[in-house]
Structure formats: structure tokens, C-alpha cells
CSV table of C-alpha atoms and ligand atoms in Angstrom, one decimal:
chain,number,residue,atom,x,y,z
A,1,MET,CA,71.2,114.1,96.3
A,2,MET,CA,73.8,113.6,99.0
A,3,ILE,CA,72.7,111.9,102.2
A,4,VAL,CA,75.0,112.7,105.1
A,5,MET,CA,74.9,110.1,107.8
A,6,LYS,CA,75.3,110.9,111.5
A,7,GLU,CA,78.6,110.3,113.2
A,8,GLY,CA,78.6,106.7,114.4
A,9,ALA,CA,75.8,105.6,112.0
A,10,THR,CA,75.8,101.8,111.9
A,11,GLU,CA,76.4,99.5,108.9
A,12,ASP,CA,72.7,98.4,109.1
A,13,GLN,CA,71.5,102.0,109.0
A,14,ILE,CA,73.8,102.8,106.0
A,15,GLN,CA,72.6,99.7,104.2
A,16,ALA,CA,68.9,100.5,104.9
A,17,VAL,CA,69.4,103.9,103.2
A,18,VAL,CA,71.2,102.3,100.3
A,19,ASP,CA,68.2,99.8,99.9
A,20,ARG,CA,65.6,102.6,100.0
A,21,VAL,CA,67.5,104.7,97.4
A,22,GLU,CA,67.8,101.6,95.1
A,23,SER,CA,64.2,100.8,95.6
A,24,VAL,CA,63.2,103.8,93.6
A,25,GLY,CA,65.5,103.0,90.7
A,26,CYS,CA,68.4,105.2,91.8
A,27,SER,CA,72.0,104.1,92.4
A,28,ALA,CA,73.7,104.6,95.8
A,29,HIS,CA,77.4,105.3,96.1
A,30,VAL,CA,78.7,105.1,99.6
A,31,SER,CA,81.7,107.2,100.6
A,32,ALA,CA,83.1,106.4,104.0
A,33,GLY,CA,85.2,109.3,105.3
A,34,GLU,CA,87.3,109.5,108.4
A,35,VAL,CA,84.4,110.7,110.5
A,36,LEU,CA,81.3,110.8,108.3
A,37,THR,CA,79.7,108.5,105.8
A,38,VAL,CA,78.1,110.1,102.9
A,39,ILE,CA,75.8,108.4,100.4
A,40,GLY,CA,75.4,109.8,96.9
A,41,ALA,CA,72.0,109.0,95.4
A,42,ILE,CA,72.2,109.3,91.7
A,43,GLY,CA,69.1,109.4,89.6
A,44,ASP,CA,65.7,111.2,89.7
A,45,ARG,CA,66.1,113.8,92.5
A,46,ASP,CA,62.3,114.0,93.1
A,47,ARG,CA,62.1,110.3,93.7
A,48,VAL,CA,64.8,110.4,96.3
A,49,ALA,CA,63.3,113.5,97.9
A,50,ALA,CA,59.9,111.6,98.1
A,51,LEU,CA,61.5,108.9,100.3
A,52,GLY,CA,61.6,111.3,103.2
A,53,LEU,CA,65.0,110.1,104.3
A,54,GLU,CA,65.5,113.1,106.6
A,55,GLY,CA,63.8,111.2,109.4
A,56,ALA,CA,65.5,107.8,108.7
A,57,ALA,CA,67.6,106.2,111.4
A,58,GLY,CA,71.2,107.3,111.2
A,59,VAL,CA,70.6,110.1,108.7
A,60,ASP,CA,71.8,113.5,109.7
A,61,HIS,CA,70.8,115.7,106.7
A,62,LEU,CA,70.3,115.8,102.9
A,63,VAL,CA,72.2,118.1,100.6
A,64,PRO,CA,71.2,118.5,96.9
A,65,ILE,CA,74.3,118.4,94.6
A,66,LEU,CA,73.8,121.0,92.0
A,67,LYS,CA,76.7,120.1,89.8
A,68,PRO,CA,76.0,117.8,86.9
A,69,TYR,CA,78.9,115.6,88.1
A,70,LYS,CA,77.9,114.3,91.4
A,71,LEU,CA,80.5,111.7,92.5
A,72,ALA,CA,83.4,113.8,91.2
A,73,SER,CA,82.2,117.0,93.0
A,74,ALA,CA,84.1,118.3,96.0
A,75,GLN,CA,80.7,118.5,97.8
A,76,PHE,CA,80.4,114.7,97.6
A,77,ARG,CA,83.4,114.2,99.9
A,78,LYS,CA,82.6,117.2,102.0
A,79,GLY,CA,85.9,118.8,101.4
A,80,GLU,CA,88.0,115.6,102.0
A,81,ARG,CA,90.5,114.8,99.3
A,82,THR,CA,90.6,111.4,97.6
A,83,VAL,CA,93.9,109.5,98.1
A,84,ILE,CA,94.4,106.7,95.7
A,85,GLN,CA,96.5,103.7,96.6
A,86,VAL,CA,98.7,102.2,93.8
A,87,ASP,CA,100.7,99.3,95.0
A,88,GLY,CA,101.8,101.0,98.2
A,89,ARG,CA,102.2,104.5,96.6
A,90,LYS,CA,99.6,107.2,97.5
A,91,VAL,CA,98.3,109.6,95.0
A,92,GLY,CA,96.5,112.8,96.2
A,93,GLY,CA,96.3,114.5,99.6
A,94,GLU,CA,99.7,115.5,100.7
A,95,HIS,CA,101.5,113.1,98.4
A,96,PHE,CA,103.3,114.1,95.3
A,97,SER,CA,103.6,111.5,92.5
A,98,LEU,CA,106.3,111.5,89.9
A,99,ILE,CA,105.3,109.3,87.0
A,100,ALA,CA,108.1,109.0,84.5
A,101,GLY,CA,109.1,106.9,81.5
A,102,PRO,CA,109.1,106.8,77.8
A,103,CYS,CA,106.3,108.0,75.6
A,104,THR,CA,106.3,104.6,73.9
A,105,VAL,CA,107.7,101.2,74.7
A,106,GLU,CA,110.1,100.7,71.8
A,107,GLY,CA,112.0,97.6,73.0
A,108,ARG,CA,113.3,95.7,76.0
A,109,ASP,CA,116.6,97.5,76.5
A,110,GLN,CA,115.1,101.0,76.2
A,111,THR,CA,112.2,100.2,78.6
A,112,LEU,CA,114.5,98.6,81.2
A,113,GLU,CA,117.1,101.3,81.0
A,114,VAL,CA,114.7,104.2,81.4
A,115,ALA,CA,112.8,102.3,84.2
A,116,ARG,CA,116.1,101.8,86.1
A,117,VAL,CA,117.1,105.4,86.0
A,118,VAL,CA,113.7,106.8,87.0
A,119,ALA,CA,113.4,104.2,89.8
A,120,GLU,CA,116.9,105.1,91.2
A,121,ASN,CA,115.9,108.8,91.2
A,122,GLY,CA,112.7,108.7,93.2
A,123,ALA,CA,110.0,108.1,90.6
A,124,SER,CA,106.7,106.9,92.1
A,125,MET,CA,105.5,105.0,88.9
A,126,LEU,CA,106.7,104.1,85.5
A,127,ARG,CA,104.8,105.3,82.4
A,128,GLY,CA,105.0,103.9,78.9
A,129,GLY,CA,102.6,103.2,76.1
A,130,ALA,CA,102.2,99.8,74.4
A,131,TYR,CA,99.2,101.1,72.5
A,132,LYS,CA,99.7,104.5,71.0
A,133,PRO,CA,97.1,107.0,69.7
A,134,ARG,CA,98.9,108.4,66.6
A,135,THR,CA,97.5,111.1,64.4
A,136,SER,CA,98.6,109.3,61.3
A,137,PRO,CA,97.6,105.7,60.8
A,138,TYR,CA,101.0,105.2,59.1
A,139,SER,CA,103.0,106.1,62.2
A,140,PHE,CA,104.2,103.5,64.7
A,141,GLN,CA,101.2,102.3,66.6
A,142,GLY,CA,103.0,100.6,69.6
A,143,LEU,CA,104.3,97.2,70.3
A,144,GLY,CA,101.0,96.0,71.9
A,145,VAL,CA,101.2,92.8,73.9
A,146,GLU,CA,105.0,92.5,73.4
A,147,GLY,CA,105.3,96.1,74.8
A,148,LEU,CA,103.2,95.0,77.8
A,149,ARG,CA,105.6,92.2,78.5
A,150,PHE,CA,108.6,94.7,78.6
A,151,LEU,CA,106.6,96.8,81.0
A,152,GLN,CA,106.0,93.8,83.2
A,153,GLU,CA,109.7,93.0,83.2
A,154,ALA,CA,110.5,96.6,84.2
A,155,LYS,CA,108.0,96.4,87.0
A,156,GLU,CA,109.4,93.2,88.3
A,157,GLU,CA,112.9,94.5,88.3
A,158,THR,CA,112.3,98.0,89.7
A,159,GLY,CA,109.2,97.5,91.7
A,160,LEU,CA,107.6,100.6,90.1
A,161,PRO,CA,103.9,100.4,89.4
A,162,VAL,CA,103.0,100.8,85.7
A,163,VAL,CA,100.8,103.4,84.0
A,164,THR,CA,99.9,102.5,80.5
A,165,GLU,CA,97.3,103.6,78.0
A,166,LEU,CA,94.3,101.6,76.9
A,167,MET,CA,92.6,102.7,73.6
A,168,ASP,CA,90.4,99.7,72.8
A,169,ALA,CA,88.2,97.8,75.3
A,170,ARG,CA,89.1,94.6,73.5
A,171,ASP,CA,92.6,95.0,74.9
A,172,ILE,CA,91.4,95.1,78.6
A,173,PRO,CA,92.3,91.5,79.4
A,174,ASP,CA,95.9,92.0,78.3
A,175,VAL,CA,96.3,95.5,79.8
A,176,VAL,CA,94.9,94.6,83.3
A,177,GLU,CA,97.5,91.8,83.6
A,178,VAL,CA,100.3,94.5,83.7
A,179,ALA,CA,98.8,97.9,84.4
A,180,ASP,CA,98.6,99.3,87.9
A,181,VAL,CA,97.0,102.4,86.5
A,182,ILE,CA,95.1,102.6,83.2
A,183,GLN,CA,95.7,105.8,81.2
A,184,VAL,CA,92.8,107.1,79.1
A,185,GLY,CA,94.4,109.5,76.6
A,186,ALA,CA,93.3,112.9,75.6
A,187,ARG,CA,91.7,111.7,72.4
A,188,ASN,CA,89.6,109.2,74.2
A,189,MET,CA,88.4,111.4,77.1
A,190,GLN,CA,84.9,111.5,75.6
A,191,ASN,CA,84.8,107.8,74.5
A,192,TYR,CA,82.0,107.1,77.0
A,193,PRO,CA,81.7,103.3,76.5
A,194,LEU,CA,85.5,103.0,77.0
A,195,LEU,CA,85.3,105.1,80.2
A,196,SER,CA,82.5,102.8,81.5
A,197,GLU,CA,84.6,99.7,80.7
A,198,VAL,CA,87.6,101.1,82.3
A,199,GLY,CA,85.5,101.9,85.4
A,200,ARG,CA,84.4,98.3,85.6
A,201,THR,CA,88.0,97.0,85.7
A,202,GLY,CA,88.3,98.6,89.2
A,203,LEU,CA,91.9,99.6,88.5
A,204,PRO,CA,93.0,103.2,89.2
A,205,VAL,CA,92.6,105.5,86.1
A,206,LEU,CA,94.6,108.4,84.8
A,207,LEU,CA,92.2,110.4,82.8
A,208,LYS,CA,93.7,113.0,80.4
A,209,ARG,CA,91.9,116.2,79.5
A,210,GLY,CA,90.8,116.3,75.9
A,211,LEU,CA,92.4,118.7,73.5
A,212,SER,CA,89.5,121.0,73.5
A,213,ALA,CA,87.6,119.9,76.6
A,214,SER,CA,86.4,122.2,79.3
A,215,LEU,CA,87.0,121.3,83.0
A,216,ASP,CA,83.3,120.5,83.3
A,217,GLU,CA,83.5,118.0,80.4
A,218,LEU,CA,86.6,116.5,82.0
A,219,LEU,CA,84.7,116.0,85.3
A,220,MET,CA,81.7,114.5,83.5
A,221,ALA,CA,84.1,112.1,81.8
A,222,ALA,CA,85.5,111.2,85.3
A,223,GLU,CA,81.9,110.6,86.4
A,224,TYR,CA,81.5,107.8,83.8
A,225,VAL,CA,84.3,105.9,85.6
A,226,LEU,CA,83.1,106.8,89.1
A,227,LYS,CA,79.6,105.7,88.4
A,228,GLU,CA,80.8,102.1,87.8
A,229,GLY,CA,81.8,102.0,91.5
A,230,ASN,CA,85.5,102.8,90.7
A,231,PRO,CA,86.5,105.7,93.0
A,232,SER,CA,90.2,105.9,91.8
A,233,VAL,CA,90.4,108.5,89.1
A,234,MET,CA,93.3,110.9,88.7
A,235,LEU,CA,92.7,113.9,86.4
A,236,CYS,CA,95.4,115.0,84.1
A,237,GLU,CA,96.0,118.4,82.6
A,238,ARG,CA,98.1,117.9,79.5
A,239,GLY,CA,97.6,121.1,77.5
A,240,ILE,CA,94.7,122.3,75.3
A,241,ARG,CA,94.4,123.8,71.9
A,242,THR,CA,94.4,127.6,71.8
A,243,PHE,CA,95.3,130.2,69.1
A,244,GLU,CA,99.0,130.0,70.2
A,245,THR,CA,101.2,128.0,67.9
A,246,ALA,CA,104.6,128.7,69.3
A,247,TYR,CA,104.5,125.5,71.3
A,248,ARG,CA,102.5,122.3,71.1
A,249,PHE,CA,99.6,122.9,73.5
A,250,THR,CA,98.7,125.6,76.0
A,251,LEU,CA,99.3,124.0,79.5
A,252,ASP,CA,96.4,125.3,81.4
A,253,LEU,CA,97.8,125.6,84.9
A,254,MET,CA,94.8,127.4,86.1
A,255,ALA,CA,93.1,124.1,85.9
A,256,VAL,CA,95.1,122.9,89.0
A,257,PRO,CA,93.7,125.3,91.6
A,258,VAL,CA,90.3,125.4,89.9
A,259,LEU,CA,90.0,121.6,89.8
A,260,ARG,CA,91.1,121.4,93.4
A,261,GLU,CA,88.1,123.5,94.3
A,262,LEU,CA,85.6,121.7,92.1
A,263,THR,CA,86.6,118.1,92.9
A,264,HIS,CA,88.2,115.8,95.5
A,265,LEU,CA,90.1,113.9,92.8
A,266,PRO,CA,93.9,114.2,92.5
A,267,VAL,CA,95.2,116.4,89.7
A,268,ILE,CA,98.3,115.4,87.8
A,269,VAL,CA,100.0,117.6,85.2
A,270,ASP,CA,101.7,116.4,82.0
A,271,PRO,CA,104.1,119.1,80.9
A,272,SER,CA,105.7,117.0,78.1
A,273,HIS,CA,102.9,117.0,75.6
A,274,ALA,CA,102.1,120.7,76.1
A,275,ALA,CA,105.7,121.9,75.8
A,276,GLY,CA,106.8,119.6,73.0
A,277,ARG,CA,110.4,120.6,73.7
A,278,ARG,CA,112.5,119.3,76.6
A,279,ASP,CA,113.9,122.6,77.7
A,280,TRP,CA,110.4,123.9,78.4
A,281,VAL,CA,109.4,120.8,80.3
A,282,GLN,CA,111.3,121.5,83.5
A,283,PRO,CA,110.0,125.1,84.1
A,284,MET,CA,106.4,124.0,83.5
A,285,SER,CA,106.9,121.0,85.8
A,286,LEU,CA,108.1,123.3,88.6
A,287,ALA,CA,105.2,125.7,87.9
A,288,ALA,CA,102.7,122.8,88.1
A,289,ALA,CA,104.1,121.6,91.4
A,290,ALA,CA,104.0,125.2,92.8
A,291,ALA,CA,100.4,125.5,91.7
A,292,GLY,CA,99.5,122.6,93.9
A,293,ALA,CA,99.4,119.7,91.5
A,294,ASP,CA,99.3,116.2,93.1
A,295,GLY,CA,101.9,114.9,90.6
A,296,ILE,CA,103.6,115.1,87.3
A,297,ILE,CA,103.7,112.6,84.4
A,298,VAL,CA,106.8,113.2,82.3
A,299,GLU,CA,108.4,111.6,79.3
A,300,VAL,CA,112.0,110.3,79.7
A,301,HIS,CA,114.2,108.5,77.1
A,302,ASN,CA,117.7,107.0,77.1
A,303,GLU,CA,118.3,108.1,73.5
A,304,PRO,CA,115.8,111.0,72.9
A,305,GLU,CA,117.3,111.7,69.4
A,306,GLU,CA,116.5,108.1,68.4
A,307,ALA,CA,113.0,108.0,70.0
A,308,ILE,CA,110.3,106.7,67.7
A,309,CYS,CA,107.7,109.0,69.2
A,310,ASP,CA,107.9,112.4,71.1
A,311,GLY,CA,111.7,112.4,71.3
A,312,PRO,CA,112.1,116.3,71.3
A,313,GLN,CA,110.1,116.6,74.5
A,314,ALA,CA,111.7,113.6,76.3
A,315,ILE,CA,114.1,114.4,79.2
A,316,ALA,CA,117.3,112.5,78.7
A,317,THR,CA,118.0,109.8,81.4
A,318,GLU,CA,121.3,111.6,82.3
A,319,ARG,CA,119.3,114.7,83.2
A,320,PHE,CA,116.6,113.0,85.2
A,321,ALA,CA,118.3,113.0,88.6
A,322,GLU,CA,118.6,116.8,88.5
A,323,TYR,CA,115.1,117.2,87.2
A,324,ALA,CA,113.6,115.0,89.9
A,325,GLU,CA,115.5,116.7,92.7
A,326,GLN,CA,114.4,120.2,91.7
A,327,LEU,CA,110.8,119.1,91.3
A,328,GLN,CA,110.9,117.5,94.7
A,329,ARG,CA,112.1,120.7,96.3
A,330,VAL,CA,109.2,122.7,94.8
A,331,ALA,CA,106.7,120.1,95.7
A,332,GLU,CA,107.9,120.3,99.3
A,333,VAL,CA,107.5,124.1,99.3
A,334,ALA,CA,103.9,123.4,98.1
A,335,GLY,CA,103.5,121.2,101.2
A,336,LYS,CA,103.8,117.8,99.6
A,337,VAL,CA,106.0,114.8,100.1
A,338,LEU,CA,107.2,112.6,97.2
A,339,SER,CA,105.2,109.4,97.1
A,340,ALA,CA,107.3,106.3,97.3
A,341,ALA,CA,106.6,102.7,98.4
B,1,PEP,C1,100.9,110.1,75.9
B,1,PEP,O1,100.8,110.1,77.2
B,1,PEP,O2,101.9,109.6,75.4
B,1,PEP,C2,99.9,110.6,75.1
B,1,PEP,C3,99.7,110.2,73.9
B,1,PEP,O3,99.2,111.6,75.7
B,1,PEP,P1,97.9,112.5,75.3
B,1,PEP,O4,96.7,111.5,75.3
B,1,PEP,O5,97.7,113.5,76.4
B,1,PEP,O6,98.2,113.1,74.0
B,2,MN,MN1,103.9,111.0,74.2
């Protein structure tokens, strides 16, 4: 149930509603918009209805949320879009985020070199995995804590916030020291205990769509983070499995306008993992921006031929300036401005 407060409702009136919702064992999530405050009551709908909140001080009206994902639903923010703040950068709304960097942190020089190039050419954030979800247990699994240190150094030098993947809740203390955004990878989208733990860190989350997850399932996964009181979730379309085998994954760009209708959360597109080949990354990035994506997360490498992981899909640092410039032009046509500090 969504409780819409009157314009000008006082803090005391809002708190009184929260207390009453909690008194029947439900949780209350307050969303303060520009004009209106909305309280999402999560739990047994009948118990909330029995409270008779329609007549309570400061309450305007009640709206049942029919979607199974309540906090993620567009209804919950009454059409207002969520804008997430990441160290001075804004994600969502009219802001376009360019998140760029290597698939994997391989070493100090590689990380710093890529970070410098993407920073000089307008990137909003630096990506790079210190913990890697690899299909084979015999493949390189990431540098772990050492990799986090290189990301920290790159952040200090370039000022770029860091997006990095967390796979295991036991690594949270190390990851939160460095990460500005925690990435939850496609393979962990339905790792519900991990999602709840990530929610409790309070850090912004980039949640990737599972390889065979529907949009409803993606939104339910986001709900796990949101229900911990963490409102900063960006959804990421990164390609899904279909019958097509000519490329790595099918980039579902329909997800962009559809998610923008279903949810208030920002939608980021990852063209790298879908394409699997760098010459297909640029056209799909432009298409994503044209479709209204709130940003792109893209893999970049200083020596793609030598990359330990995902080299064929990495944009070479020499080509990044041109890539970023074209992407920015299309994002502007779609009504967005590149998000920088
Ligand atoms: C990645 O971003 O490097 C990655 C492993 O992504 P995904 O979880 O989408 O496969
Ligand atoms: Mn990768």
C-alpha cells in the first residue's frame, strides 16, 4: 500500500503514519519527493487497510500497489525518477553516466593507464573487477584485495568514483573501503542473501540482469536491496541468452523503455558483454543511448590483445576519445547531459 501525504504534511504527521504502519508488523519506507511525501507500507495489505489511515492527519489518499515489487515500482515515486548521487556525479533523470574501465584489474600500470584515459575523455566513473565471476574455476579469479588497492590509487589520482563487483558477502569490509558503487553481477542477480547484505551497506548498487532473468525478476531482485532502506539501485541490461549464437548475448534494448515505464530506478546498459567483440560495442552503445538509457558501462583496455579477461570486447584506450564523443552526441539528442563532477 502506498500512503500519499498531503502537500505540506509535517514531519510529526509523517512519523505518526510510519509508527502506525510499524505497529501492525509492516515496514514503512518514506520517499520524500519535491512536493509530496509518499510512504510505502510493505507487509500484509489487509492489516494496513484496517488502520483506516485515510482519515489520519496529513494523509491525502491511499493507493494499493499491485506490482509484486513495491519500492521499485514507478507508482511508488508517482512518476518521479530516482537520481542517485555518487561522489558528486548524478545517475538518472537527465544525467547520462559513462562508466568505463577494464573488465578485470590486472595490475597497477594497466589500471592507472586505463583510468587516466577514460578520466581525460569524460568518463563519469571507473569500472574494474577485483573479484571476477569466471565460468571456469581454473580461469583467473581476480587480484582481490591487491586489485582493490590499485582501484583506490586510480581513484585518488583521477578523482573518478569506482564501480567494482562483490561476489561474496565476506568481502564486504574490503570492498566498501574502495567502492563507490557495488556491482552485483549477472550470475548473482538472484543471490538473495547477497542482495540483502549489499542493501545494508548503504552504498549505491549496480545490479546486472541475470542471463535468463525476466524484467520482473530483475525488479524483484532490486526490491531486495531497496527493502533494506537502500534507495540507490541502478539496473543494468547486459544481454540475455536466446537461441542466437552469432554473438555473445542478445542485448535486450527493449528493456530500456519498458523499465523506464515500470520503475523509477536508473537504467544502465552494458554493450560489452552482449557484443563480445569491440566493433559491435560502439553501435550498440549508441543505440542504447538513443533508446533512453541513463548510462553505459563499457570495457576499455590499454592492451586488449593481452587482456586476461574479455579482451576481444574491450575498446582500446586510443579509440576511447572518439567513442565517448559520439556517445555523448547521441545522449544529448536523447535529452541527457554527461554526468561529471
Ligand atoms: C563484468 O562486468 O565484467 C561481468 C562479469 O559482467 P556480468 O556479470 O554482466 O557477466
Ligand atoms: Mn568482463
